[in-house]
mmCIF file of C-alpha atoms in Angstrom:
data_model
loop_
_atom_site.group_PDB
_atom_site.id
_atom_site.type_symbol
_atom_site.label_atom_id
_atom_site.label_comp_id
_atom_site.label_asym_id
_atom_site.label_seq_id
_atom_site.Cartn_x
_atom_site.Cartn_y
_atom_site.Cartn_z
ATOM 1 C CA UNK A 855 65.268 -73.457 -75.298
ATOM 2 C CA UNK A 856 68.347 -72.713 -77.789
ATOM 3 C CA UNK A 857 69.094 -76.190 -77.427
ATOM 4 C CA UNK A 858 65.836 -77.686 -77.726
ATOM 5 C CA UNK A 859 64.999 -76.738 -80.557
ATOM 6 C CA UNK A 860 68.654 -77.668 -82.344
ATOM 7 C CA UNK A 861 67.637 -81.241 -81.138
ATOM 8 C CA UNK A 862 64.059 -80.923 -82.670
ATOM 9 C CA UNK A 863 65.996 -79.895 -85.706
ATOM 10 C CA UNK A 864 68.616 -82.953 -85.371
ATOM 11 C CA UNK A 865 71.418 -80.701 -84.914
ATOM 12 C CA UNK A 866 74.278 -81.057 -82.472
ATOM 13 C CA UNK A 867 76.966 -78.696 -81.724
ATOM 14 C CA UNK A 868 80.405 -79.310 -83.393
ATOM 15 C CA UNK A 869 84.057 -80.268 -81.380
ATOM 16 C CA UNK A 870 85.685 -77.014 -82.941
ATOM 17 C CA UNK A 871 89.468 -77.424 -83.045
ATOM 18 C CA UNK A 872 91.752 -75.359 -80.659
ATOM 19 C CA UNK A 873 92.747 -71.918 -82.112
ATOM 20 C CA UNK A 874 95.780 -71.300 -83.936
ATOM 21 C CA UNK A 875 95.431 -67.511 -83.818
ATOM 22 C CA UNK A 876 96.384 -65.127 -81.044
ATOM 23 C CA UNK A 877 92.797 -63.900 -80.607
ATOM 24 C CA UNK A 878 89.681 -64.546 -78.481
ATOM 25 C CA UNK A 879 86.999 -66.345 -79.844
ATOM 26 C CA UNK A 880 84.202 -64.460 -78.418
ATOM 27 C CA UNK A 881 84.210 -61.168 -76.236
ATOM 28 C CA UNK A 882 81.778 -59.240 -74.548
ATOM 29 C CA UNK A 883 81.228 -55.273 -74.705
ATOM 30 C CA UNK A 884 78.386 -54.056 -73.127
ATOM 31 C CA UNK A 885 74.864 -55.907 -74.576
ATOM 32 C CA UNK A 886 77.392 -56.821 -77.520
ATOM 33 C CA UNK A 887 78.947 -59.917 -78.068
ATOM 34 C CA UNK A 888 81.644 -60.186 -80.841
ATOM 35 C CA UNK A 889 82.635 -63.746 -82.262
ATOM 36 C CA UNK A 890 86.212 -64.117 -84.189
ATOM 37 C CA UNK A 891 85.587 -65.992 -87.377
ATOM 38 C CA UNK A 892 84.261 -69.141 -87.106
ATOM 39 C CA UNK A 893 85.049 -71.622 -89.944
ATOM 40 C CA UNK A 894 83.333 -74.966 -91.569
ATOM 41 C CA UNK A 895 83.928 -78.079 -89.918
ATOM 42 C CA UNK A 896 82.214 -80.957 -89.300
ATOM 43 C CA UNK A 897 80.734 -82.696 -85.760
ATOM 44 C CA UNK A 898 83.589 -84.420 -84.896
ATOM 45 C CA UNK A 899 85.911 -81.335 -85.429
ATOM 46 C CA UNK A 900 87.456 -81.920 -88.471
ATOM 47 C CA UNK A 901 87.339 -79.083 -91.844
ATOM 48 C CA UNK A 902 84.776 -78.828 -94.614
ATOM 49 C CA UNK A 903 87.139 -77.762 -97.138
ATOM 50 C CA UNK A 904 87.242 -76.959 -100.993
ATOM 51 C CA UNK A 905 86.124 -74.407 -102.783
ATOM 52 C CA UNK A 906 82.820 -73.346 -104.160
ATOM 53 C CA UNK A 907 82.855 -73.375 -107.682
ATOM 54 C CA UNK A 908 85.112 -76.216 -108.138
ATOM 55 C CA UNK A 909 85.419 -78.702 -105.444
ATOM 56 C CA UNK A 910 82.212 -77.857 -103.533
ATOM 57 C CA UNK A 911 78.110 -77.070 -104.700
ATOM 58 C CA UNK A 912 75.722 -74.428 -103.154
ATOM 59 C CA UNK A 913 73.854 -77.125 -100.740
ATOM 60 C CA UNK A 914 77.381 -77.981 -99.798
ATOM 61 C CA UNK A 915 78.571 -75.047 -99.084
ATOM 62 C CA UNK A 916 75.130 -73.968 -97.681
ATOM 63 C CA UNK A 917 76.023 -76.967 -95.255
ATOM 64 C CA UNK A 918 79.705 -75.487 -94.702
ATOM 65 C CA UNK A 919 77.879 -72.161 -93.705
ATOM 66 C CA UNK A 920 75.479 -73.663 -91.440
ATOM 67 C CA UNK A 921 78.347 -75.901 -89.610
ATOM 68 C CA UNK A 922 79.895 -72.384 -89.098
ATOM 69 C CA UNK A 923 76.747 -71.370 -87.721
ATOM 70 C CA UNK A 924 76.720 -74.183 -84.820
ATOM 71 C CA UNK A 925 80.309 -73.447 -84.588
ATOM 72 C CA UNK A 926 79.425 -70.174 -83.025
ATOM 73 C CA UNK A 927 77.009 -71.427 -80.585
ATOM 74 C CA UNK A 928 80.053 -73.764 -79.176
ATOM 75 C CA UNK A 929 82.253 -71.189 -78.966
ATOM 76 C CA UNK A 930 78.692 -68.630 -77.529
ATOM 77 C CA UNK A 931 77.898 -71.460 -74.842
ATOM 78 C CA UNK A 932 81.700 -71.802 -73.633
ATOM 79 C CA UNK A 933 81.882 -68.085 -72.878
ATOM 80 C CA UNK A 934 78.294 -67.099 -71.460
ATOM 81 C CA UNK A 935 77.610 -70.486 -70.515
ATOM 82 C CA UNK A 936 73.912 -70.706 -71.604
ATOM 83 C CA UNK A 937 72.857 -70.500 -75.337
ATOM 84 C CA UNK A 938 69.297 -68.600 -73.871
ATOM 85 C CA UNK A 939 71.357 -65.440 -73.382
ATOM 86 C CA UNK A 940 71.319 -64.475 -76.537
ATOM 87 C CA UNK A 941 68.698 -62.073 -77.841
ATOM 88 C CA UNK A 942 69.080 -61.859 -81.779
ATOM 89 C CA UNK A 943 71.420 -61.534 -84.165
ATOM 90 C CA UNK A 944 73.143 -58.074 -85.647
ATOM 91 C CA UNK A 945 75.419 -59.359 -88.097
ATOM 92 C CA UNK A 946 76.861 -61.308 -90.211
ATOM 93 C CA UNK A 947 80.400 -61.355 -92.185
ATOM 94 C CA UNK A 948 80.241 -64.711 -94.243
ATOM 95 C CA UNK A 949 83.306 -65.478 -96.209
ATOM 96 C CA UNK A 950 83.488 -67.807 -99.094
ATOM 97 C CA UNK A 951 86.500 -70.010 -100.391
ATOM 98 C CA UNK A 952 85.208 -69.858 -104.199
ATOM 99 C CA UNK A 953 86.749 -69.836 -107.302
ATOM 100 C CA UNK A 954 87.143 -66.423 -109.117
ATOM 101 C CA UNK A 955 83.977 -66.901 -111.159
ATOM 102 C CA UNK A 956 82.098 -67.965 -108.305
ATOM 103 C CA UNK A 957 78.395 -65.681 -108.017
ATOM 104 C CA UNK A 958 76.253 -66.927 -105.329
ATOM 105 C CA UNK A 959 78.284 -66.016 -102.098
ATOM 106 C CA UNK A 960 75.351 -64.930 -99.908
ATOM 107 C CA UNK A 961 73.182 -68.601 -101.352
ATOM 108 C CA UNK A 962 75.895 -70.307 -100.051
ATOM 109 C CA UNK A 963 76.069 -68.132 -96.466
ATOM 110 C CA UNK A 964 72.140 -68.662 -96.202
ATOM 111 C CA UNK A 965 73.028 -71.861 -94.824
ATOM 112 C CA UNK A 966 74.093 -70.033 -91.407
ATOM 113 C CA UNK A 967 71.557 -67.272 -91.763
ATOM 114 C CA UNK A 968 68.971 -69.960 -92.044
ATOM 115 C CA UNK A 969 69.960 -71.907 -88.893
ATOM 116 C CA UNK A 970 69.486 -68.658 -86.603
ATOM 117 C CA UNK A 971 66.053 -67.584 -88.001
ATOM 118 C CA UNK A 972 65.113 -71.390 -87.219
ATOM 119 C CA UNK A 973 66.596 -70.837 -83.664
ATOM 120 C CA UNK A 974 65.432 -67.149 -83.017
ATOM 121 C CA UNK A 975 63.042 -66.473 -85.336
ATOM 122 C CA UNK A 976 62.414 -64.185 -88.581
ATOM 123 C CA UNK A 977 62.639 -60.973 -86.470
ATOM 124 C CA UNK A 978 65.724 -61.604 -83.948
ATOM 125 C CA UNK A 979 67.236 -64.408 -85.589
ATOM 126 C CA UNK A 980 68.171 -62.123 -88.928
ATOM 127 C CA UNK A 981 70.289 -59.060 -88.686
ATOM 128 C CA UNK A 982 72.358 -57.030 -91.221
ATOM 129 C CA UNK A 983 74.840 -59.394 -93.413
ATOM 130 C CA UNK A 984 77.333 -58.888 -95.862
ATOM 131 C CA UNK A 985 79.156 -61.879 -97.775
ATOM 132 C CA UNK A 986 82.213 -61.728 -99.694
ATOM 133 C CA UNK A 987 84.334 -64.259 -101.828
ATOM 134 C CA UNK A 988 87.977 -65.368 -100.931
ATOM 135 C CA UNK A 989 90.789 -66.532 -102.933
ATOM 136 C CA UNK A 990 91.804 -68.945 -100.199
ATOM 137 C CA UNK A 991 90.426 -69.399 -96.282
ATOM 138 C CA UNK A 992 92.936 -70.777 -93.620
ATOM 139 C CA UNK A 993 93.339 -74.545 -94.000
ATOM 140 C CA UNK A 994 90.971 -74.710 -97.220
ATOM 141 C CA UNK A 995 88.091 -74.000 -95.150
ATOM 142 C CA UNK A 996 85.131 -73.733 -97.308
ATOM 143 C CA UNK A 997 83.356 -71.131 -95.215
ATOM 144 C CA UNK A 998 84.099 -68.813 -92.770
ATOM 145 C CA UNK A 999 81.982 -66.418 -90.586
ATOM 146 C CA UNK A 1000 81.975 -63.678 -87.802
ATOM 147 C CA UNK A 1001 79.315 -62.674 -86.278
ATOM 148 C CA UNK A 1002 77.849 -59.798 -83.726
ATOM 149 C CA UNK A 1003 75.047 -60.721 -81.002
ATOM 150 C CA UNK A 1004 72.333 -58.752 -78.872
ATOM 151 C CA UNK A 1005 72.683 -60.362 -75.013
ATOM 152 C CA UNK A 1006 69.509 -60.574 -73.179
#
């Protein structure tokens, strides 16, 4: 269903690059699952980079934030296997390259929160959210965003 509706949408998932990191990307406790940051890049794997405020508008990085978003569901579907597991969102960290006068952190990190309401709904598909602004992101990311899930 997850995946019917990102087609009726004219999404498709992202090739996320290997990790770097000594981390998991995703891991299960209880009804909980926790994803590892996930940053911007594009469908064919490579980084949205720059930073808002200089290099990089709100609908760009509200872009950046929703290709973090689909990142997720790669990295959700490669460890439970099925997208439909998933029963809503709990929260959102959203982190934004931006300049040090940069202001509109959590326009930019709508981009992701609007994807999931789209895919879940109003109800399960928004949780709790905070948003922050970064002097720099790993590889000039634009965006970059951890998350917390309810499984079914």
């Amino acid at each position: 269903m997850i995946e019917e509706k990102l087609a009726q949408l004219g999404l498709s998932l992202p090739v996320i690059p290997p990790s770097k990191g000594i981390y998991k990307s995703c891991l299960s406790v209880g009804n909980l699952l926790y994803l590892s940051g996930h940053v911007s890049v594009n469908t064919d794997g490579s980084y949205i980079t720059g930073k808002l405020g200089r290099d990089l508008d709100e609908t760009q990085g509200q872009v950046a934030a929703r290709q973090c978003g689909l990142a997720m569901l790669v990295s959700i579907k490669n460890h439970l296997g099925d997208l439909d597991r998933i029963k809503r969102v709990v929260k959102l960290l959203g982190m934004v390259n931006a300049t040090p006068d940069y202001e509109k952190h959590p326009v930019v990190i709508n981009g992701c929160s609007e994807l999931f309401v789209q895919l879940w709904g109003d109800d399960l598909g928004k949780g709790v959210r905070s948003v922050v602004g970064m002097g720099s992101l790993p590889a000039n990311v634009a965006v970059e965003i951890e998350a917390i899930f309810e499984l079914k």
